[in-house]
Coordinates of C-alpha atoms and ligand atoms in Angstrom, one line a residue:
X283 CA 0.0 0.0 0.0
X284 CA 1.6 3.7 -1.1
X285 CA -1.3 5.6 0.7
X286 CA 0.2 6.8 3.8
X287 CA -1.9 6.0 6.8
X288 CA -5.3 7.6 8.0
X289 CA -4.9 8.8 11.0
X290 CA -7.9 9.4 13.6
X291 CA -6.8 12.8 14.4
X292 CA -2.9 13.6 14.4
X293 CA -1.3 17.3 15.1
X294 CA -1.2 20.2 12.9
X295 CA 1.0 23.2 13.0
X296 CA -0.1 26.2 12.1
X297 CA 3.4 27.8 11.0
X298 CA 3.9 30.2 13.6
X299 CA 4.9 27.8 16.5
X300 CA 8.6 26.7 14.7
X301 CA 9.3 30.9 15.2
X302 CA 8.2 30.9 18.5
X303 CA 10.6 27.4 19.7
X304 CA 13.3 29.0 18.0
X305 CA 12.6 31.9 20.1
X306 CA 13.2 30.1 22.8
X307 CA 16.4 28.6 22.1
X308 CA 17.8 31.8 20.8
X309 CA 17.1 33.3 24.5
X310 CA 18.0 29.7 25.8
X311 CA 14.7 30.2 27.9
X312 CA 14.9 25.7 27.1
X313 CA 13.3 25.0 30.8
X314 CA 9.9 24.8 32.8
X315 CA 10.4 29.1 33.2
X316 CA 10.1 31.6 30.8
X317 CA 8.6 34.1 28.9
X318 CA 6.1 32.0 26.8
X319 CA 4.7 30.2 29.5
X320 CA 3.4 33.6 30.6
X321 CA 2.6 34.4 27.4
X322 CA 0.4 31.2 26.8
X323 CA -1.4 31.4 30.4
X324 CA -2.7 34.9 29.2
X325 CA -3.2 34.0 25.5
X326 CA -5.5 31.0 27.2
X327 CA -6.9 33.0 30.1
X328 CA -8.1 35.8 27.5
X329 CA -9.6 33.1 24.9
X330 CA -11.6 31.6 27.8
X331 CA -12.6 34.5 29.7
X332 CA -11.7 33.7 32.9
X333 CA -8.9 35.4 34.8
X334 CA -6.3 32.9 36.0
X335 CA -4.7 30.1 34.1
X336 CA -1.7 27.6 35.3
X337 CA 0.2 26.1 32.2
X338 CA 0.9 22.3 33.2
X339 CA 2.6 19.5 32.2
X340 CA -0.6 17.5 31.0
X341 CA -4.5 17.2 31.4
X342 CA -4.3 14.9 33.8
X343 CA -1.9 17.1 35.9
X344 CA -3.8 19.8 36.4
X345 CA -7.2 17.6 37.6
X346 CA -4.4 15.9 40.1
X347 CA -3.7 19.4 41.2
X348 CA -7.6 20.7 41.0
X349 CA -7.8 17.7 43.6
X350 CA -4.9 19.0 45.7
X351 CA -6.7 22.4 46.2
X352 CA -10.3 21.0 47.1
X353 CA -8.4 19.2 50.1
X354 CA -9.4 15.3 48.4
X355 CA -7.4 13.2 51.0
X356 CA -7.4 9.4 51.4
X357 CA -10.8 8.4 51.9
X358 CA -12.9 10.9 50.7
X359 CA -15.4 10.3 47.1
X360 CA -15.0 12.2 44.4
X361 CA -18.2 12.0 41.8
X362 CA -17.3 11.3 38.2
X363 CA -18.4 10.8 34.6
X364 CA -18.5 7.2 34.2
X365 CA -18.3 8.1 29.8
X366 CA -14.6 9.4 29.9
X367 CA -10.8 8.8 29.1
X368 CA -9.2 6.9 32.7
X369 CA -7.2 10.5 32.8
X370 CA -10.4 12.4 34.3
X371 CA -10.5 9.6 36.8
X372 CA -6.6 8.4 37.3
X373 CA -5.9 11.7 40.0
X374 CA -8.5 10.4 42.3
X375 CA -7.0 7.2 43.1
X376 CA -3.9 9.2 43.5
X377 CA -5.2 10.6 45.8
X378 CA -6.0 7.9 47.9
X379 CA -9.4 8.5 47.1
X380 CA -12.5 7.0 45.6
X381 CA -14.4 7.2 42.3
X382 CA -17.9 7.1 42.3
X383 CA -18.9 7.0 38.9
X384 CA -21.8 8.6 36.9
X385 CA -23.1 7.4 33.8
X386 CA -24.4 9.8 30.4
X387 CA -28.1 11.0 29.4
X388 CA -28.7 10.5 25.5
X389 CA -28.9 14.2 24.8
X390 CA -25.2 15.1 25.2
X391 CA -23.4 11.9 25.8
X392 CA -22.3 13.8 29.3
X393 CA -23.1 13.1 32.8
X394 CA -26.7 12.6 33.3
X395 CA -27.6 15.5 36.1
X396 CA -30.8 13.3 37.5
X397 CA -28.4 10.3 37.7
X398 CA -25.8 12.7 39.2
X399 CA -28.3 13.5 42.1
X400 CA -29.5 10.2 42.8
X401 CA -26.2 9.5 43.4
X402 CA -25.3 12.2 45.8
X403 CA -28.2 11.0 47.8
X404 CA -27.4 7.8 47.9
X405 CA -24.0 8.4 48.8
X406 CA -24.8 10.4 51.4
X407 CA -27.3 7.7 52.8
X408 CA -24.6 4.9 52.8
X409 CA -21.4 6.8 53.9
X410 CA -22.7 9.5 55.9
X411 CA -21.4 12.3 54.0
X412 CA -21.4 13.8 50.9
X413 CA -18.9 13.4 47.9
X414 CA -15.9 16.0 48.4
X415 CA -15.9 17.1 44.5
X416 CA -17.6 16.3 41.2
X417 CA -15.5 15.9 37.7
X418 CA -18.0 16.7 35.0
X419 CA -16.7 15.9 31.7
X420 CA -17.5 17.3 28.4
X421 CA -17.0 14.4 25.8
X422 CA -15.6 14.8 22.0
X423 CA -15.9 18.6 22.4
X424 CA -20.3 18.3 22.9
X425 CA -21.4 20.3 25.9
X426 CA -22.9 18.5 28.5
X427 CA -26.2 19.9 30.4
X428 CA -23.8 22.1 32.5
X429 CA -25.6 24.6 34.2
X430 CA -28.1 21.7 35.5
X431 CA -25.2 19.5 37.2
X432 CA -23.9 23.4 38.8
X433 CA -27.5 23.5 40.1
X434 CA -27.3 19.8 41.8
X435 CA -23.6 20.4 43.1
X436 CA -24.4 24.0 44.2
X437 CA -27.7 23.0 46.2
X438 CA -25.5 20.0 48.1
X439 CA -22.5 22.3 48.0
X440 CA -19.9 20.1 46.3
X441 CA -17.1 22.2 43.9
X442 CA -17.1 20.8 40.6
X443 CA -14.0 20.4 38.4
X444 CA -15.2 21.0 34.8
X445 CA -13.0 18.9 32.5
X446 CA -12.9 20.2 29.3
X447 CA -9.6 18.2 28.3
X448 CA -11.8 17.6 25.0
X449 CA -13.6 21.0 24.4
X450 CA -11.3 23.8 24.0
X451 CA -13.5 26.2 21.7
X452 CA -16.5 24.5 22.4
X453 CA -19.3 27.2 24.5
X454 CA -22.7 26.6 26.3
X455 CA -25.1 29.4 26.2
X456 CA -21.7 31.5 24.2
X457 CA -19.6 30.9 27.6
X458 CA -16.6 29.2 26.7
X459 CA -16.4 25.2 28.4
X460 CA -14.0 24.8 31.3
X461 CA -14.9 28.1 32.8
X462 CA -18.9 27.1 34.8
X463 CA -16.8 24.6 37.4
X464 CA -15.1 26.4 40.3
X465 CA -11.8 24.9 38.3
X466 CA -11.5 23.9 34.8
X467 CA -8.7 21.9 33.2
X468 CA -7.8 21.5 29.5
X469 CA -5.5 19.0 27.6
X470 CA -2.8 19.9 24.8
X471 CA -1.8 16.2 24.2
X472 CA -1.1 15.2 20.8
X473 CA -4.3 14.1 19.7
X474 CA -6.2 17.1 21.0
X475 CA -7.3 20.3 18.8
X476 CA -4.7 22.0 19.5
X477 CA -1.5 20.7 21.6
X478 CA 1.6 21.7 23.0
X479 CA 3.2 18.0 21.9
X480 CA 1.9 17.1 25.5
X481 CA 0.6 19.9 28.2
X482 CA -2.4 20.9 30.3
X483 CA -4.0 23.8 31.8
X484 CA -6.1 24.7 34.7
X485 CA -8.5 27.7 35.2
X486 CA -10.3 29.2 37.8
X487 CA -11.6 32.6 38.8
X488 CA -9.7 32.0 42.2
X489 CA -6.1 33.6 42.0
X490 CA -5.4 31.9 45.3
X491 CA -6.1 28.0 43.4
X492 CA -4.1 29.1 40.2
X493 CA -1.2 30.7 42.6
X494 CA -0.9 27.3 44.5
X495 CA -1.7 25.3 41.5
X496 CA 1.7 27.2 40.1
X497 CA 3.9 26.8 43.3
X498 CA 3.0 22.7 43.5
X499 CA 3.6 22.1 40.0
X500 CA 7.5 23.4 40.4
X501 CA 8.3 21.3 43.5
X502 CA 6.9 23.3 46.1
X503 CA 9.8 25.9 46.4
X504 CA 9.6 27.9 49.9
X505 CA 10.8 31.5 48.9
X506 CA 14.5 30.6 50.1
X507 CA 18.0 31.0 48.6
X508 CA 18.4 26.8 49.3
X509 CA 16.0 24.5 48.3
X510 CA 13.5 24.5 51.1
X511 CA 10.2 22.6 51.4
X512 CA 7.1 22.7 53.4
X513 CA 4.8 20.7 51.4
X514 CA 5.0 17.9 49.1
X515 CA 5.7 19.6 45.5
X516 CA 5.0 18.1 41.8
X517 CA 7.3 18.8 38.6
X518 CA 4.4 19.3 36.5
X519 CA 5.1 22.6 35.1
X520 CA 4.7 22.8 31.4
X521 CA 8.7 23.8 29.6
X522 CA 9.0 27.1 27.9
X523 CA 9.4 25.2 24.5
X524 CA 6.1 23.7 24.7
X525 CA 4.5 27.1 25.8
X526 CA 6.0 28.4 22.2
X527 CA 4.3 25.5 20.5
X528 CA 0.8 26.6 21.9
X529 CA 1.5 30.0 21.8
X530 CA 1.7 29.2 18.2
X531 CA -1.4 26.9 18.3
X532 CA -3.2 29.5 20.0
X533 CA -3.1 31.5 16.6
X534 CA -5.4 28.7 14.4
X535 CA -7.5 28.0 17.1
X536 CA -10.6 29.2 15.7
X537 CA -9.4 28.0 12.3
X538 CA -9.0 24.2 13.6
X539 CA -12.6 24.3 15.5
X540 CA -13.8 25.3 12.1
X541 CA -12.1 22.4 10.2
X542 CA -13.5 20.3 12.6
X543 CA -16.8 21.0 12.2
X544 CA -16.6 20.8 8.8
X545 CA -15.7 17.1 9.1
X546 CA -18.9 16.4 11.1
X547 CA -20.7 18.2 8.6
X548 CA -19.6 16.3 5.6
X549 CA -19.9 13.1 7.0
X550 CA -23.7 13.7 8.5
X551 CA -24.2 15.1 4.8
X552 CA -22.6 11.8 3.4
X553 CA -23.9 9.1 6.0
X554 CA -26.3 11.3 8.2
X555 CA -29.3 9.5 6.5
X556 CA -28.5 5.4 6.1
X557 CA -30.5 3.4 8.2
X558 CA -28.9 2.2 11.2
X559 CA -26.0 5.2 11.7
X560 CA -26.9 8.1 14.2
X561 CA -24.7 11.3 14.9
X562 CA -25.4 13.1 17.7
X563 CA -27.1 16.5 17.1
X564 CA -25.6 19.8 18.7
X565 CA -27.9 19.9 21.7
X566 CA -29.5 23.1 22.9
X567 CA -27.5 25.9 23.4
X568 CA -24.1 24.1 22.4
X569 CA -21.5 24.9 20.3
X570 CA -19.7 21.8 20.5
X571 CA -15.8 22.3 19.0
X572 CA -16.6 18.1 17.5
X573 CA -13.3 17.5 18.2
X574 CA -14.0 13.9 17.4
X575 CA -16.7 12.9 15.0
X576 CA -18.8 9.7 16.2
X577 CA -21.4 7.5 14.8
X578 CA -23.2 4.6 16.4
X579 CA -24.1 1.7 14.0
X580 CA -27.0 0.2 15.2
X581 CA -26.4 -3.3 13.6
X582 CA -30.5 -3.6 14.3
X583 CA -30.9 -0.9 11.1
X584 CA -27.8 -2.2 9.3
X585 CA -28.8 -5.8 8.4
X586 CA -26.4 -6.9 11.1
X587 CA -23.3 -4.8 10.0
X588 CA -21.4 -3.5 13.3
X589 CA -19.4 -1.0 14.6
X590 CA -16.6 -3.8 14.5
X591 CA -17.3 -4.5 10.7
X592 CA -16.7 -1.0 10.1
X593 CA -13.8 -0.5 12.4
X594 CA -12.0 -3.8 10.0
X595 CA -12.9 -2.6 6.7
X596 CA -11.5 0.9 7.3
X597 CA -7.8 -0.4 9.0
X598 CA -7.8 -2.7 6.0
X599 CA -7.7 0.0 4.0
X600 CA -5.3 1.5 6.5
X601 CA -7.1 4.2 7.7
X602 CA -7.8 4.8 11.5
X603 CA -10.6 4.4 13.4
X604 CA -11.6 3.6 17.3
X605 CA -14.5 2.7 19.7
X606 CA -15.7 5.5 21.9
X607 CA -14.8 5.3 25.2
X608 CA -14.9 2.4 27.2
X609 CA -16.6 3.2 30.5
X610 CA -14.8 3.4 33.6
X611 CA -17.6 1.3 35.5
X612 CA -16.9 -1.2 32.9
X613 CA -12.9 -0.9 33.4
X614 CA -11.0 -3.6 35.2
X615 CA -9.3 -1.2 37.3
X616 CA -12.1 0.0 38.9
X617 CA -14.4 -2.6 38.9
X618 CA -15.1 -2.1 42.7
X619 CA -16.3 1.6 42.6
X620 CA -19.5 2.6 42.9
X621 CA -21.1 3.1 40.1
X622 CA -24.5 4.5 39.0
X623 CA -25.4 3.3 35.7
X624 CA -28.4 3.6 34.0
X625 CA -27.5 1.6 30.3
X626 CA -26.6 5.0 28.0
X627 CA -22.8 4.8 27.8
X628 CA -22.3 0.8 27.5
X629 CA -24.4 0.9 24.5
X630 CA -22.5 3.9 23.1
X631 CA -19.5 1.4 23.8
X632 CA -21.0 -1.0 22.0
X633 CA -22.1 1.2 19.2
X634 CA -20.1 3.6 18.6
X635 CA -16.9 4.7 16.1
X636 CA -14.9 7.7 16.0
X637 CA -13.9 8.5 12.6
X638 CA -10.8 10.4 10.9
X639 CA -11.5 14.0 12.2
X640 CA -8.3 15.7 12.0
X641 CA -8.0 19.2 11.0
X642 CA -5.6 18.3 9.0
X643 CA -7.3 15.6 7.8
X644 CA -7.4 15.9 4.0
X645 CA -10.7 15.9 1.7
X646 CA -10.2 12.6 -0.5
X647 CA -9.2 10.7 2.6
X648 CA -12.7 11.9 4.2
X649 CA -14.6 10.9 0.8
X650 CA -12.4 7.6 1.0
X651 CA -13.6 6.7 4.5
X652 CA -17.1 7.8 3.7
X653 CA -17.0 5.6 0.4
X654 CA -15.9 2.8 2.1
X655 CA -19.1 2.9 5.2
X656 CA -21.2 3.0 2.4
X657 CA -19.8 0.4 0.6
X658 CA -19.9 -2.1 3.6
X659 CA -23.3 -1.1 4.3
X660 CA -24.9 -1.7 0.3
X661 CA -23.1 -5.4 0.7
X662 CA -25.0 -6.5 3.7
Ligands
PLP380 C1 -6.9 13.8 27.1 C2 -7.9 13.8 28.2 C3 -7.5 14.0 29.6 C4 -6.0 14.0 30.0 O1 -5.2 14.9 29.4 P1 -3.6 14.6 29.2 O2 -3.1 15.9 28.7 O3 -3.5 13.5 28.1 O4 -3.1 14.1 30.5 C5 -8.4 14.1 30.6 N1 -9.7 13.9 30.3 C6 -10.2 13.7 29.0 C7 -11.6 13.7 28.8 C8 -9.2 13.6 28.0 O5 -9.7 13.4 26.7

């Protein structure tokens, strides 16, 4: 085969980042200080709308750290999206804490707010007290019902980490995602829509949080000529080179949400009417960034084709595809949490594809992946 691969969504410069690395290394700034770190906290903090932003090493970083500052010790629950990626949940446990997970509503894919109380309740009946924190998750860049799980946490007074690792660019009611929670978090990995190679964020409209969040995440440095400590510190701090990179990504991000949507559009155009293949609308009041573009394939409307058939007759054509998220109720490695499932995410599981959605991704390779669904499906 002389087609290169397909890939399911893969990084794309925009041009300006190479200027802003060499930058770095002209001022030799090549360490977890400098001025682009600065200048990428601002750049983020101004996109968002919210006034304080920590530049981290990853996603999962700066939920370990959101953690940190609302006091989760060994022993406490922390409420979480059961529909998620195991870095929403991984900080909990190292925490010594937890999870209590929460499974999806249809509408949004996200964390079913009715589920989310019934399970506040309940944990509250059997333990006594009530969860320490909630991570609300907003999956493939689609909004979930945001302002109704604020409503539950607020009446039982439990803060809410907002994880929008997936959803930079993505707004509810035109407020950007990551900024409802009392802390929000955001991921630059390599697959995300934009990325720093591998970095993290976390927001809040508390200075005090994003201060702290700052000082743990270089070691926890007392102000000392010697290395003095008080606290246990982290070397999560994101490197000055990598804060160029975004700085640089920062530039196209408006351009990449664009692209993306244009891939959901076009294959909802192509396969948006066969029998058996749902997308999942834009719910109201969403702007959803569609990071990822999913179908389900209901093998019930496909003569008995499944997500799997698909999945094989795209990688034998070499092009990239994967089941959504496996949830973490359903996950070996926490198979003794509590969990409060209601059905909605293990038949996404079972349903569901993500397809080629890069930005970068380009138009005859979409056609060619669209060409092929359709093809699989006319045979059955
Ligand atoms: C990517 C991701 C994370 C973790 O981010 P990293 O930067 O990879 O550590 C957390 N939550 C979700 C939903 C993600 O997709």
């Amino acid at each position: 085969m002389t087609r290169d691969k397909v890939w399911l969504s893969s990084p794309h410069m925009g041009g300006e980042e190479a200027r802003f690395v060499t930058e770095a290394f002209e001022t030799n700034w090549v360490s977890p200080v400098g001025p682009h770190i600065h200048a990428f906290e601002e750049a983020l903090a101004t996109y968002n709308k919210i006034p304080h932003c920590a530049a981290l090493s990853s996603g999962t970083a700066a939920i370990h750290l959101a953690l940190i500052m609302l006091d989760v010790n060994p022993g406490d629950e922390v409420i979480c999206s059961s529909f998620t990626f195991s870095g929403s949940c991984n900080p909990i446990a190292y925490q010594g804490a937890t999870p209590v997970f929460v499974d999806s509503e249809t509408s949004t894919w996200n964390m079913d707010p009715a589920l989310l109380e019934e399970a506040i309740a309940d944990r509250r009946r059997k333990t006594g007290r009530k969860p320490k924190a909630i991570i609300a998750v907003h999956l493939y860049g689609t909004p979930a019902r945001i302002e109704d799980i604020m409503a539950v946490a607020r009446r039982h007074e439990i803060p809410v980490i907002e994880d929008a690792a997936e959803a930079l660019g993505a707004t509810y009611k035109g407020k950007p995602l990551g900024t409802f929670g009392d802390l929000g978090i955001y991921s630059f990995n390599g697959n995300k829509i934009i990325t720093t190679s591998g970095g993290g964020a976390l927001v809040s409209e508390n200075e005090a949080w994003i201060k702290k969040a700052r000082f743990l995440s270089t070691q926890a440095r007392d102000p000392a000529p010697h290395y003095q400590h008080s606290e246990i510190g982290y070397n999560y701090r994101l490197s000055n080179i990598c804060a160029g990179i975004g700085r640089g990504q920062m530039l196209v991000l408006d351009e990449r949400v664009r692209q993306r949507r244009a891939n959901f559009e076009f294959y909802t155009r192509e396969l948006g009417s066969l029998p058996g293949l749902y997308f999942l609308p834009e719910p109201e009041h969403s702007f959803s960034n569609r990071w990822l573009t999913t179908v389900l394939i209901d093998p019930a409307g496909t003569h008995g084709v499944t997500r799997e058939d698909i999945r094989l007759a795209l990688e034998a054509s070499n092009i990239e595809s994967r089941p959504l998220w496996k949830p973490m109720h359903a996950q070996p490695v926490f198979k003794d949490a509590p969990s409060y499932v209601n059905g909605v995410s293990d038949r996404l599981f079972d349903l569901g594809l993500c397809l080629p959605s890069g930005s970068n991704l380009p138009a005859a390779d979409r056609s060619l992946v669209a060409e092929i669904i359709k093809k699989k499906l006319q045979k059955a």
